[in-house]
């Protein structure tokens, strides 16, 4: 049970249905919640894995969706030995959409070497504009940019930036209407791809159509796939119902129209009662999907992402929160709450408390599903991130909940120097300085970070009795372990750290104030 809340933790703007907690919600240790279910395993499902989610399932990384073969979902399919797993691809001149910060860092490195001195900034800005212009031209003007080769419905049905309502209601034709009704405009300064989310979503869902060619939502697409049965369905949505609060540093609680996609972008965090109402609708659709096992993932505390940097000293000896959270490039000394965008400690606590209630609702979904005989499981993604949160809990016994313990990284990651952690990724000419689990946007995981997520989901799947096979088609025995040496070789951010990341962080504030690149990118939603 959460400790009693003191008045200093209360924010007068927080809605009454948000229950403010002094401690984070205690996660469930048993994915089955202790409720046994009889599972019929006589059939052979055609679709071994289907995923519904947002950027964290689609594989978004360093400001772009690009290496979708390295999403956590694709990693799981690889470990299953299932080569038929389908997902969209985003090959392009800028290596993804909307803005691949790692690719940009490497272009600047090629131009400037291992150091970005002040006199090189003008030429770097020209290279930045050229990089953005090439990507924008491809995605907004190329005849082939909207569609992958049309074929069968994708198994990874996740779309970055989508919240519960989008997952319920949006489809490829809606996105195509937005693109076609908003012809591209060539802005010399603001070169970020217009309507990039819709363009990316079309590649995910264009093949998802019924017999009459009508476009389907992700949930409807999964239902259509399930006519030939799905073995495991993973549902990981809800982060975007709170993520806007830290991307904009503005807490705007949902109100009238929370379920209307035409107006609900004005809200940055959903009230628990509204989240529950949307979740109830999703549950009813999931019940129509013929999946042997369904894994429901809890929502991580979005304030842990290093994009929002805590500044100052913790507000009280027993508090896990910093007094303010601001943009990652702003240091403690220059920070000025009258000047810089920020969240307060009370706002951060209110957001996390609302997310705890989201996760109570998701837990209840699994509980009720299992009581009805459905083989549904709970994956505590929130616990995984909390146990990796180095600035929130590590070395601070006075704020650690009784259930908390640090997450033990795989040996291949522990052997790295420095050991990867949840701080913002920084590197220079000597290599990685800190971070390593979050990519260059400070929100999404690196390849090894997605590997950790995949590893924990595999544990739940093995608990469910899912069988895994090697590349030769032989059944794997014992606990399935991801080869993190392999992932490290594929993780270019960690295996070959860009040499200019630290210099880019030092100048990104000036980039943003001059070109509004980061601000425009982030406000358009991940």
Short mmCIF file of C-alpha atoms in Angstrom, two decimals:
data_model
loop_
_atom_site.label_atom_id
_atom_site.label_comp_id
_atom_site.label_asym_id
_atom_site.label_seq_id
_atom_site.Cartn_x
_atom_site.Cartn_y
_atom_site.Cartn_z
CA UNK A 1 0.00 0.00 0.00
CA UNK A 2 1.28 3.48 -0.84
CA UNK A 3 2.45 5.65 2.01
CA UNK A 4 0.37 8.61 3.16
CA UNK A 5 0.69 11.60 0.87
CA UNK A 6 1.88 14.86 2.42
CA UNK A 7 0.51 18.22 1.28
CA UNK A 8 3.78 19.25 -0.39
CA UNK A 9 3.20 16.44 -2.89
CA UNK A 10 -0.14 17.84 -4.04
CA UNK A 11 -0.64 19.93 -7.15
CA UNK A 12 -3.81 22.01 -7.20
CA UNK A 13 -4.17 21.52 -10.97
CA UNK A 14 -4.28 17.73 -10.66
CA UNK A 15 -7.77 16.25 -11.24
CA UNK A 16 -9.46 14.59 -8.25
CA UNK A 17 -9.42 11.11 -9.82
CA UNK A 18 -5.60 11.08 -9.78
CA UNK A 19 -4.51 9.38 -6.56
CA UNK A 20 -1.14 10.87 -5.59
CA UNK A 21 1.23 8.25 -4.19
CA UNK A 22 4.27 8.75 -2.03
CA UNK A 23 5.77 5.55 -3.46
CA UNK A 24 5.46 3.97 -6.90
CA UNK A 25 2.95 1.19 -7.37
CA UNK A 26 4.28 -2.24 -6.38
CA UNK A 27 4.59 -4.40 -9.52
CA UNK A 28 3.17 -7.91 -9.77
CA UNK A 29 5.80 -10.65 -9.42
CA UNK A 30 3.67 -13.32 -11.15
CA UNK A 31 2.62 -12.63 -14.78
CA UNK A 32 -0.39 -14.93 -14.24
CA UNK A 33 -1.47 -13.09 -11.07
CA UNK A 34 -1.75 -16.52 -9.47
CA UNK A 35 -4.81 -17.45 -11.51
CA UNK A 36 -4.47 -20.81 -13.34
CA UNK A 37 -5.87 -21.25 -16.84
CA UNK A 38 -6.24 -24.35 -19.00
CA UNK A 39 -4.68 -23.80 -22.44
CA UNK A 40 -5.71 -25.70 -25.58
CA UNK A 41 -2.50 -26.40 -27.52
CA UNK A 42 -3.86 -28.84 -30.08
CA UNK A 43 -3.86 -26.46 -33.05
CA UNK A 44 -0.81 -25.04 -34.85
CA UNK A 45 -1.20 -21.25 -35.14
CA UNK A 46 0.00 -19.80 -38.45
CA UNK A 47 1.04 -16.47 -36.91
CA UNK A 48 3.44 -17.14 -34.07
CA UNK A 49 3.81 -13.50 -32.96
CA UNK A 50 1.77 -10.33 -33.49
CA UNK A 51 2.47 -7.03 -31.74
CA UNK A 52 0.30 -3.94 -31.23
CA UNK A 53 1.90 -0.85 -29.75
CA UNK A 54 3.64 2.46 -30.30
CA UNK A 55 7.24 3.57 -30.83
CA UNK A 56 8.68 1.25 -28.19
CA UNK A 57 7.29 -1.75 -30.08
CA UNK A 58 7.82 -0.43 -33.59
CA UNK A 59 11.54 0.10 -32.84
CA UNK A 60 11.88 3.91 -32.89
CA UNK A 61 15.42 5.02 -32.09
CA UNK A 62 17.42 8.28 -32.06
CA UNK A 63 14.59 10.39 -33.44
CA UNK A 64 13.54 8.07 -36.27
CA UNK A 65 11.98 4.80 -37.22
CA UNK A 66 14.50 3.00 -39.39
CA UNK A 67 16.08 -0.30 -38.30
CA UNK A 68 12.79 -2.12 -37.79
CA UNK A 69 14.58 -5.48 -38.00
CA UNK A 70 16.07 -4.53 -34.61
CA UNK A 71 12.80 -3.83 -32.79
CA UNK A 72 12.17 -5.87 -29.66
CA UNK A 73 9.39 -7.68 -31.55
CA UNK A 74 11.74 -8.67 -34.39
CA UNK A 75 14.33 -9.80 -31.84
CA UNK A 76 11.76 -12.09 -30.22
CA UNK A 77 10.81 -13.54 -33.61
CA UNK A 78 14.52 -14.15 -34.29
CA UNK A 79 14.89 -16.07 -31.04
CA UNK A 80 11.76 -18.08 -31.91
CA UNK A 81 13.42 -19.11 -35.17
CA UNK A 82 10.37 -17.66 -36.97
CA UNK A 83 11.58 -16.09 -40.21
CA UNK A 84 8.08 -15.22 -41.45
CA UNK A 85 7.68 -12.24 -39.08
CA UNK A 86 6.59 -9.23 -41.19
CA UNK A 87 7.31 -5.57 -40.46
CA UNK A 88 7.56 -2.33 -42.48
CA UNK A 89 10.90 -0.90 -43.59
CA UNK A 90 11.94 2.75 -43.90
CA UNK A 91 15.02 2.86 -46.10
CA UNK A 92 15.63 6.42 -47.30
CA UNK A 93 18.40 9.00 -47.93
CA UNK A 94 18.21 10.17 -44.30
CA UNK A 95 17.99 6.59 -43.02
CA UNK A 96 14.48 6.71 -41.60
CA UNK A 97 11.77 9.16 -40.69
CA UNK A 98 11.43 11.85 -39.33
CA UNK A 99 15.00 12.74 -38.20
CA UNK A 100 17.73 10.18 -37.58
CA UNK A 101 20.00 11.90 -35.07
CA UNK A 102 22.63 9.17 -35.22
CA UNK A 103 22.87 9.43 -39.01
CA UNK A 104 23.12 13.21 -38.65
CA UNK A 105 25.90 12.88 -36.06
CA UNK A 106 27.88 10.65 -38.41
CA UNK A 107 27.43 13.05 -41.34
CA UNK A 108 28.74 15.91 -39.22
CA UNK A 109 31.63 13.73 -38.10
CA UNK A 110 32.57 13.01 -41.70
CA UNK A 111 32.57 16.73 -42.40
CA UNK A 112 34.24 17.99 -39.23
CA UNK A 113 36.31 15.13 -37.85
CA UNK A 114 36.26 14.35 -34.14
CA UNK A 115 35.58 17.86 -32.85
CA UNK A 116 32.94 20.49 -33.61
CA UNK A 117 34.67 23.80 -32.90
CA UNK A 118 32.72 27.05 -32.82
CA UNK A 119 34.09 28.21 -36.17
CA UNK A 120 32.77 25.01 -37.76
CA UNK A 121 29.19 25.62 -36.63
CA UNK A 122 28.11 27.62 -39.73
CA UNK A 123 29.20 24.84 -42.09
CA UNK A 124 27.66 22.26 -39.75
CA UNK A 125 24.34 24.12 -39.92
CA UNK A 126 24.49 24.09 -43.70
CA UNK A 127 25.14 20.34 -43.60
CA UNK A 128 22.21 19.96 -41.19
CA UNK A 129 19.91 21.78 -43.59
CA UNK A 130 21.17 19.73 -46.54
CA UNK A 131 20.65 16.50 -44.60
CA UNK A 132 17.10 17.48 -43.66
CA UNK A 133 16.31 18.68 -47.17
CA UNK A 134 17.28 15.37 -48.77
CA UNK A 135 15.16 13.43 -46.32
CA UNK A 136 12.23 15.81 -46.68
CA UNK A 137 12.35 15.62 -50.49
CA UNK A 138 12.27 11.82 -50.42
CA UNK A 139 9.42 11.43 -47.95
CA UNK A 140 7.27 14.29 -49.28
CA UNK A 141 7.92 14.05 -53.04
CA UNK A 142 9.18 10.60 -54.00
CA UNK A 143 6.58 8.46 -55.74
CA UNK A 144 7.69 5.40 -53.78
CA UNK A 145 7.88 7.00 -50.34
CA UNK A 146 4.37 6.24 -49.09
CA UNK A 147 4.11 2.52 -49.62
CA UNK A 148 6.18 -0.55 -49.09
CA UNK A 149 5.47 -3.39 -51.50
CA UNK A 150 1.84 -4.26 -50.86
CA UNK A 151 1.30 -7.76 -49.65
CA UNK A 152 0.15 -9.47 -46.50
CA UNK A 153 -0.68 -7.75 -43.22
CA UNK A 154 2.33 -6.95 -41.07
CA UNK A 155 2.84 -8.84 -37.82
CA UNK A 156 4.35 -5.78 -36.14
CA UNK A 157 1.35 -3.44 -36.15
CA UNK A 158 2.87 -0.79 -33.89
CA UNK A 159 2.91 2.88 -34.93
CA UNK A 160 5.00 5.49 -33.18
CA UNK A 161 3.12 8.35 -31.57
CA UNK A 162 -0.19 6.50 -31.33
CA UNK A 163 -2.19 6.48 -28.12
CA UNK A 164 -5.13 4.30 -27.13
CA UNK A 165 -7.64 6.20 -29.28
CA UNK A 166 -5.43 6.05 -32.38
CA UNK A 167 -5.04 2.30 -31.91
CA UNK A 168 -8.81 1.98 -31.66
CA UNK A 169 -9.79 4.20 -34.57
CA UNK A 170 -7.04 5.18 -37.01
CA UNK A 171 -6.24 3.35 -40.23
CA UNK A 172 -4.10 3.79 -43.36
CA UNK A 173 -6.78 5.56 -45.41
CA UNK A 174 -7.24 8.21 -42.73
CA UNK A 175 -3.50 8.83 -42.81
CA UNK A 176 -3.46 8.90 -46.60
CA UNK A 177 -6.23 11.53 -46.58
CA UNK A 178 -4.11 13.76 -44.34
CA UNK A 179 -1.10 13.44 -46.66
CA UNK A 180 -3.08 14.01 -49.85
CA UNK A 181 -5.00 16.99 -48.44
CA UNK A 182 -1.82 18.69 -47.26
CA UNK A 183 0.55 19.01 -50.23
CA UNK A 184 4.21 19.53 -49.28
CA UNK A 185 5.55 23.04 -48.74
CA UNK A 186 9.22 23.82 -49.26
CA UNK A 187 10.23 25.79 -46.16
CA UNK A 188 13.85 26.91 -46.32
CA UNK A 189 14.33 26.79 -42.54
CA UNK A 190 11.97 24.13 -41.15
CA UNK A 191 12.93 21.01 -43.04
CA UNK A 192 11.39 18.29 -40.85
CA UNK A 193 9.11 16.00 -42.88
CA UNK A 194 5.50 17.19 -42.76
CA UNK A 195 2.96 14.68 -41.44
CA UNK A 196 5.72 12.14 -40.89
CA UNK A 197 3.59 10.11 -38.49
CA UNK A 198 0.90 9.54 -41.09
CA UNK A 199 3.51 8.63 -43.71
CA UNK A 200 5.10 6.12 -41.36
CA UNK A 201 1.72 4.66 -40.35
CA UNK A 202 0.73 4.04 -43.97
CA UNK A 203 3.69 1.68 -44.35
CA UNK A 204 2.52 -0.27 -41.30
CA UNK A 205 -1.15 -0.55 -42.18
CA UNK A 206 -1.72 -0.11 -45.92
CA UNK A 207 -1.92 -3.89 -46.46
CA UNK A 208 -4.34 -4.22 -43.53
CA UNK A 209 -7.66 -4.36 -45.38
CA UNK A 210 -10.78 -6.49 -45.33
CA UNK A 211 -12.27 -8.42 -48.25
CA UNK A 212 -13.81 -5.17 -49.56
CA UNK A 213 -10.44 -3.34 -49.43
CA UNK A 214 -11.57 -1.21 -46.49
CA UNK A 215 -8.71 -0.09 -44.29
CA UNK A 216 -8.34 -1.67 -40.85
CA UNK A 217 -7.07 -0.38 -37.53
CA UNK A 218 -4.23 -2.27 -35.80
CA UNK A 219 -6.74 -4.13 -33.63
CA UNK A 220 -8.89 -5.04 -36.64
CA UNK A 221 -5.78 -6.12 -38.54
CA UNK A 222 -4.82 -8.46 -35.70
CA UNK A 223 -8.36 -9.82 -35.69
CA UNK A 224 -8.13 -10.54 -39.43
CA UNK A 225 -4.79 -12.31 -38.97
CA UNK A 226 -6.28 -14.37 -36.18
CA UNK A 227 -8.70 -16.15 -38.50
CA UNK A 228 -5.68 -18.44 -38.93
CA UNK A 229 -4.88 -18.10 -35.20
CA UNK A 230 -2.17 -16.13 -33.45
CA UNK A 231 0.05 -17.90 -30.95
CA UNK A 232 1.21 -14.87 -28.96
CA UNK A 233 -0.22 -11.35 -29.11
CA UNK A 234 1.74 -8.61 -27.31
CA UNK A 235 -0.06 -5.35 -26.51
CA UNK A 236 2.11 -2.45 -25.37
CA UNK A 237 0.21 0.84 -25.59
CA UNK A 238 -0.50 3.79 -23.32
CA UNK A 239 2.84 5.60 -23.10
CA UNK A 240 1.64 8.28 -25.50
CA UNK A 241 -1.26 9.02 -23.18
CA UNK A 242 1.29 10.68 -20.89
CA UNK A 243 4.48 11.20 -22.93
CA UNK A 244 3.40 14.58 -24.29
CA UNK A 245 3.79 16.05 -20.82
CA UNK A 246 7.57 15.64 -20.84
CA UNK A 247 8.04 16.35 -24.55
CA UNK A 248 6.34 19.73 -24.18
CA UNK A 249 7.06 20.32 -20.46
CA UNK A 250 3.40 21.15 -20.09
CA UNK A 251 0.85 19.19 -18.05
CA UNK A 252 -2.53 19.49 -19.72
CA UNK A 253 -4.93 16.91 -18.29
CA UNK A 254 -7.45 15.31 -20.62
CA UNK A 255 -10.98 16.69 -20.64
CA UNK A 256 -13.92 16.85 -23.01
CA UNK A 257 -12.95 15.33 -26.35
CA UNK A 258 -10.27 13.03 -24.98
CA UNK A 259 -11.68 10.36 -27.30
CA UNK A 260 -11.79 12.61 -30.38
CA UNK A 261 -8.66 12.37 -32.55
CA UNK A 262 -9.39 15.75 -34.13
CA UNK A 263 -8.99 17.64 -30.88
CA UNK A 264 -7.31 15.46 -28.25
CA UNK A 265 -3.78 16.49 -29.26
CA UNK A 266 -4.29 19.47 -26.97
CA UNK A 267 -3.97 17.13 -23.97
CA UNK A 268 -0.60 15.85 -22.79
CA UNK A 269 -1.62 13.41 -20.04
CA UNK A 270 -4.84 11.41 -19.71
CA UNK A 271 -6.85 11.34 -16.53
CA UNK A 272 -7.14 7.77 -15.17
CA UNK A 273 -10.90 7.72 -15.71
CA UNK A 274 -10.40 8.56 -19.39
CA UNK A 275 -7.60 6.04 -19.79
CA UNK A 276 -9.87 3.40 -18.24
CA UNK A 277 -12.72 4.24 -20.62
CA UNK A 278 -10.44 3.88 -23.66
CA UNK A 279 -8.85 0.70 -22.30
CA UNK A 280 -12.28 -0.88 -21.81
CA UNK A 281 -12.99 -0.40 -25.52
CA UNK A 282 -9.65 -1.94 -26.47
CA UNK A 283 -10.28 -4.96 -24.25
CA UNK A 284 -13.57 -5.66 -26.01
CA UNK A 285 -11.77 -5.71 -29.36
CA UNK A 286 -8.91 -7.87 -28.07
CA UNK A 287 -11.49 -10.42 -26.94
CA UNK A 288 -12.43 -10.80 -30.62
CA UNK A 289 -8.84 -11.72 -31.55
CA UNK A 290 -8.16 -15.46 -31.68
CA UNK A 291 -4.83 -15.52 -29.85
CA UNK A 292 -3.64 -18.39 -27.69
CA UNK A 293 -1.66 -16.12 -25.37
CA UNK A 294 -1.97 -12.37 -24.86
CA UNK A 295 0.68 -10.36 -23.02
CA UNK A 296 -0.43 -6.97 -21.71
CA UNK A 297 2.44 -4.58 -20.92
CA UNK A 298 2.28 -1.92 -18.25
CA UNK A 299 3.15 1.71 -19.03
CA UNK A 300 6.60 2.95 -17.93
CA UNK A 301 6.97 6.09 -15.85
CA UNK A 302 7.70 8.61 -18.59
CA UNK A 303 9.59 10.91 -16.20
CA UNK A 304 12.44 8.37 -16.09
CA UNK A 305 13.37 8.99 -19.74
CA UNK A 306 16.58 11.09 -19.76
CA UNK A 307 15.11 13.55 -22.26
CA UNK A 308 13.67 15.31 -19.21
CA UNK A 309 16.69 16.00 -17.01
CA UNK A 310 16.23 16.47 -13.27
CA UNK A 311 18.02 19.58 -12.00
CA UNK A 312 18.96 20.58 -8.44
CA UNK A 313 18.91 18.45 -5.30
CA UNK A 314 16.11 16.00 -4.52
CA UNK A 315 13.25 17.98 -2.98
CA UNK A 316 13.24 16.07 0.32
CA UNK A 317 15.21 13.22 1.89
CA UNK A 318 12.36 10.81 1.21
CA UNK A 319 11.55 12.04 -2.31
CA UNK A 320 12.67 10.39 -5.52
CA UNK A 321 12.03 13.57 -7.51
CA UNK A 322 14.21 16.52 -8.44
CA UNK A 323 12.69 19.99 -7.93
CA UNK A 324 12.55 20.57 -11.69
CA UNK A 325 12.79 18.62 -14.94
CA UNK A 326 13.97 20.41 -18.06
CA UNK A 327 15.55 19.79 -21.48
CA UNK A 328 18.50 17.41 -21.35
CA UNK A 329 21.10 19.91 -22.60
CA UNK A 330 20.41 22.44 -19.81
CA UNK A 331 22.77 22.19 -16.82
CA UNK A 332 21.91 22.95 -13.21
CA UNK A 333 23.63 26.34 -13.06
CA UNK A 334 22.15 28.02 -16.17
CA UNK A 335 18.69 26.59 -15.43
CA UNK A 336 16.14 29.27 -14.63
CA UNK A 337 12.49 28.23 -14.07
CA UNK A 338 11.38 31.66 -15.24
CA UNK A 339 13.15 31.15 -18.57
CA UNK A 340 13.44 27.45 -19.36
CA UNK A 341 10.60 24.97 -20.06
CA UNK A 342 10.18 22.62 -17.13
CA UNK A 343 8.02 20.37 -14.99
CA UNK A 344 7.99 20.63 -11.22
CA UNK A 345 8.44 17.76 -8.79
CA UNK A 346 4.75 17.86 -7.90
CA UNK A 347 3.81 17.67 -11.59
CA UNK A 348 6.20 14.76 -12.17
CA UNK A 349 4.72 12.91 -9.19
CA UNK A 350 1.18 13.51 -10.44
CA UNK A 351 2.06 12.15 -13.90
CA UNK A 352 3.67 9.04 -12.42
CA UNK A 353 0.74 8.55 -10.05
CA UNK A 354 -1.68 8.65 -12.99
CA UNK A 355 0.47 6.09 -14.81
CA UNK A 356 0.35 3.87 -11.71
CA UNK A 357 -3.43 3.99 -12.03
CA UNK A 358 -3.19 3.15 -15.74
CA UNK A 359 -1.19 0.10 -14.71
CA UNK A 360 -3.69 -0.88 -12.04
CA UNK A 361 -6.29 -0.86 -14.81
CA UNK A 362 -4.10 -3.00 -17.10
CA UNK A 363 -3.49 -5.43 -14.22
CA UNK A 364 -7.23 -5.72 -13.68
CA UNK A 365 -7.68 -6.47 -17.39
CA UNK A 366 -5.35 -9.45 -17.06
CA UNK A 367 -6.98 -10.55 -13.81
CA UNK A 368 -10.49 -10.50 -15.26
CA UNK A 369 -9.32 -12.14 -18.48
CA UNK A 370 -7.74 -15.05 -16.63
CA UNK A 371 -10.84 -15.44 -14.48
CA UNK A 372 -12.75 -15.86 -17.76
CA UNK A 373 -10.35 -18.60 -18.85
CA UNK A 374 -8.20 -16.49 -21.20
CA UNK A 375 -4.45 -17.12 -21.16
CA UNK A 376 -3.53 -13.48 -20.57
CA UNK A 377 -0.30 -12.34 -18.93
CA UNK A 378 1.07 -9.17 -17.37
CA UNK A 379 4.50 -7.86 -18.31
CA UNK A 380 5.66 -5.19 -15.86
CA UNK A 381 7.51 -2.89 -18.24
CA UNK A 382 7.19 -0.17 -15.63
CA UNK A 383 9.18 -2.27 -13.17
CA UNK A 384 11.94 -2.89 -15.70
CA UNK A 385 12.45 0.84 -16.30
CA UNK A 386 12.21 1.64 -12.59
CA UNK A 387 14.94 -0.90 -11.86
CA UNK A 388 17.16 0.69 -14.51
CA UNK A 389 16.53 4.27 -13.35
CA UNK A 390 20.02 5.25 -12.19
CA UNK A 391 19.27 8.86 -11.20
CA UNK A 392 16.03 8.00 -9.40
CA UNK A 393 16.90 5.05 -7.18
CA UNK A 394 20.54 3.94 -7.45
CA UNK A 395 22.57 4.59 -4.29
CA UNK A 396 19.59 6.27 -2.58
CA UNK A 397 18.26 3.76 -0.09
CA UNK A 398 15.99 6.35 1.51
CA UNK A 399 13.82 6.56 -1.64
CA UNK A 400 13.94 2.93 -2.75
CA UNK A 401 10.62 1.05 -2.38
CA UNK A 402 10.79 -2.23 -0.49
CA UNK A 403 10.23 -4.22 -3.70
CA UNK A 404 12.97 -2.43 -5.64
CA UNK A 405 16.32 -3.92 -6.63
CA UNK A 406 18.69 -2.86 -9.43
CA UNK A 407 18.25 -4.71 -12.70
CA UNK A 408 21.10 -7.12 -13.42
CA UNK A 409 22.39 -6.47 -16.92
CA UNK A 410 23.52 -9.39 -19.10
CA UNK A 411 27.24 -10.25 -18.69
CA UNK A 412 28.11 -8.89 -22.15
CA UNK A 413 26.80 -5.47 -21.12
CA UNK A 414 28.34 -5.55 -17.65
CA UNK A 415 31.71 -6.10 -19.32
CA UNK A 416 31.53 -2.76 -21.13
CA UNK A 417 33.37 0.30 -19.84
CA UNK A 418 31.50 2.30 -18.78
CA UNK A 419 28.63 -0.08 -18.01
CA UNK A 420 25.53 1.10 -19.92
CA UNK A 421 22.96 2.95 -17.83
CA UNK A 422 19.77 5.01 -18.18
CA UNK A 423 21.43 8.42 -18.38
CA UNK A 424 21.43 10.44 -21.59
CA UNK A 425 23.81 9.01 -24.20
CA UNK A 426 27.05 10.95 -24.43
CA UNK A 427 30.17 10.20 -26.45
CA UNK A 428 33.20 11.98 -27.82
CA UNK A 429 36.38 11.13 -29.71
CA UNK A 430 37.38 8.71 -26.92
CA UNK A 431 34.10 6.77 -27.10
CA UNK A 432 30.94 6.53 -25.00
CA UNK A 433 31.08 8.64 -21.83
CA UNK A 434 27.79 7.63 -20.18
CA UNK A 435 24.36 6.24 -20.96
CA UNK A 436 23.94 3.49 -23.52
CA UNK A 437 20.44 2.15 -22.84
CA UNK A 438 18.60 5.17 -24.30
CA UNK A 439 19.26 6.42 -27.81
CA UNK A 440 20.05 9.97 -28.90
CA UNK A 441 16.48 11.25 -28.57
CA UNK A 442 16.49 10.52 -24.82
CA UNK A 443 13.12 8.72 -25.06
CA UNK A 444 13.67 5.47 -26.94
CA UNK A 445 15.96 2.54 -26.35
CA UNK A 446 19.18 1.66 -28.13
CA UNK A 447 19.44 -1.74 -29.77
CA UNK A 448 20.79 -3.30 -26.57
CA UNK A 449 18.01 -1.54 -24.65
CA UNK A 450 15.41 -3.14 -26.90
CA UNK A 451 17.26 -6.42 -26.36
CA UNK A 452 16.64 -6.16 -22.62
CA UNK A 453 12.92 -5.60 -23.26
CA UNK A 454 12.85 -8.57 -25.63
CA UNK A 455 14.65 -10.78 -23.09
CA UNK A 456 12.09 -10.03 -20.38
CA UNK A 457 9.17 -10.66 -22.74
CA UNK A 458 10.72 -13.97 -23.75
CA UNK A 459 10.66 -15.01 -20.08
CA UNK A 460 6.90 -14.40 -19.97
CA UNK A 461 6.41 -16.28 -23.24
CA UNK A 462 8.35 -19.27 -21.92
CA UNK A 463 6.17 -19.20 -18.80
CA UNK A 464 3.22 -19.41 -21.20
CA UNK A 465 4.71 -22.51 -22.83
CA UNK A 466 5.76 -20.89 -26.11
CA UNK A 467 8.41 -22.96 -27.86
CA UNK A 468 11.59 -21.42 -29.28
CA UNK A 469 13.71 -22.85 -32.09
CA UNK A 470 17.24 -22.27 -33.34
CA UNK A 471 18.23 -21.34 -36.91
CA UNK A 472 18.29 -25.03 -37.84
CA UNK A 473 14.73 -25.58 -36.69
CA UNK A 474 15.71 -27.49 -33.55
CA UNK A 475 13.70 -26.87 -30.39
CA UNK A 476 15.66 -24.91 -27.78
CA UNK A 477 15.68 -26.22 -24.24
CA UNK A 478 16.07 -24.38 -20.97
CA UNK A 479 15.95 -20.62 -20.51
CA UNK A 480 16.25 -18.81 -23.84
CA UNK A 481 19.01 -16.21 -23.66
CA UNK A 482 19.47 -13.47 -26.24
CA UNK A 483 23.01 -13.25 -27.62
CA UNK A 484 23.94 -9.74 -26.48
CA UNK A 485 27.34 -9.99 -28.15
CA UNK A 486 25.41 -10.22 -31.41
CA UNK A 487 23.23 -7.24 -30.47
CA UNK A 488 26.25 -5.17 -29.49
CA UNK A 489 27.73 -5.73 -32.93
CA UNK A 490 24.45 -4.52 -34.46
CA UNK A 491 24.12 -1.58 -32.06
CA UNK A 492 26.12 1.01 -33.98
CA UNK A 493 25.48 3.67 -31.36
CA UNK A 494 27.26 1.61 -28.69
CA UNK A 495 29.74 -0.36 -30.81
CA UNK A 496 30.86 2.68 -32.84
CA UNK A 497 29.83 5.75 -30.80
CA UNK A 498 29.65 8.93 -32.91
CA UNK A 499 32.49 11.23 -31.89
CA UNK A 500 30.48 14.46 -32.00
CA UNK A 501 27.56 13.62 -29.70
CA UNK A 502 28.93 15.64 -26.78
CA UNK A 503 29.67 18.58 -29.06
CA UNK A 504 26.19 18.30 -30.55
CA UNK A 505 24.64 18.39 -27.08
CA UNK A 506 26.69 21.48 -26.30
CA UNK A 507 25.31 23.25 -29.38
CA UNK A 508 21.83 21.71 -29.70
CA UNK A 509 20.26 24.56 -27.71
CA UNK A 510 21.59 26.99 -30.28
CA UNK A 511 20.37 24.75 -33.12
CA UNK A 512 16.93 24.66 -31.59
CA UNK A 513 16.68 28.39 -30.90
CA UNK A 514 17.80 29.09 -34.48
CA UNK A 515 15.96 26.42 -36.46
CA UNK A 516 13.32 25.03 -34.02
CA UNK A 517 14.25 21.55 -35.25
CA UNK A 518 14.01 19.65 -31.97
CA UNK A 519 11.00 21.60 -30.76
CA UNK A 520 9.06 21.00 -33.97
CA UNK A 521 10.05 17.34 -34.06
CA UNK A 522 9.06 16.58 -30.48
CA UNK A 523 5.77 18.47 -30.52
CA UNK A 524 4.67 16.45 -33.55
CA UNK A 525 4.61 13.34 -31.32
CA UNK A 526 6.61 10.15 -31.18
#
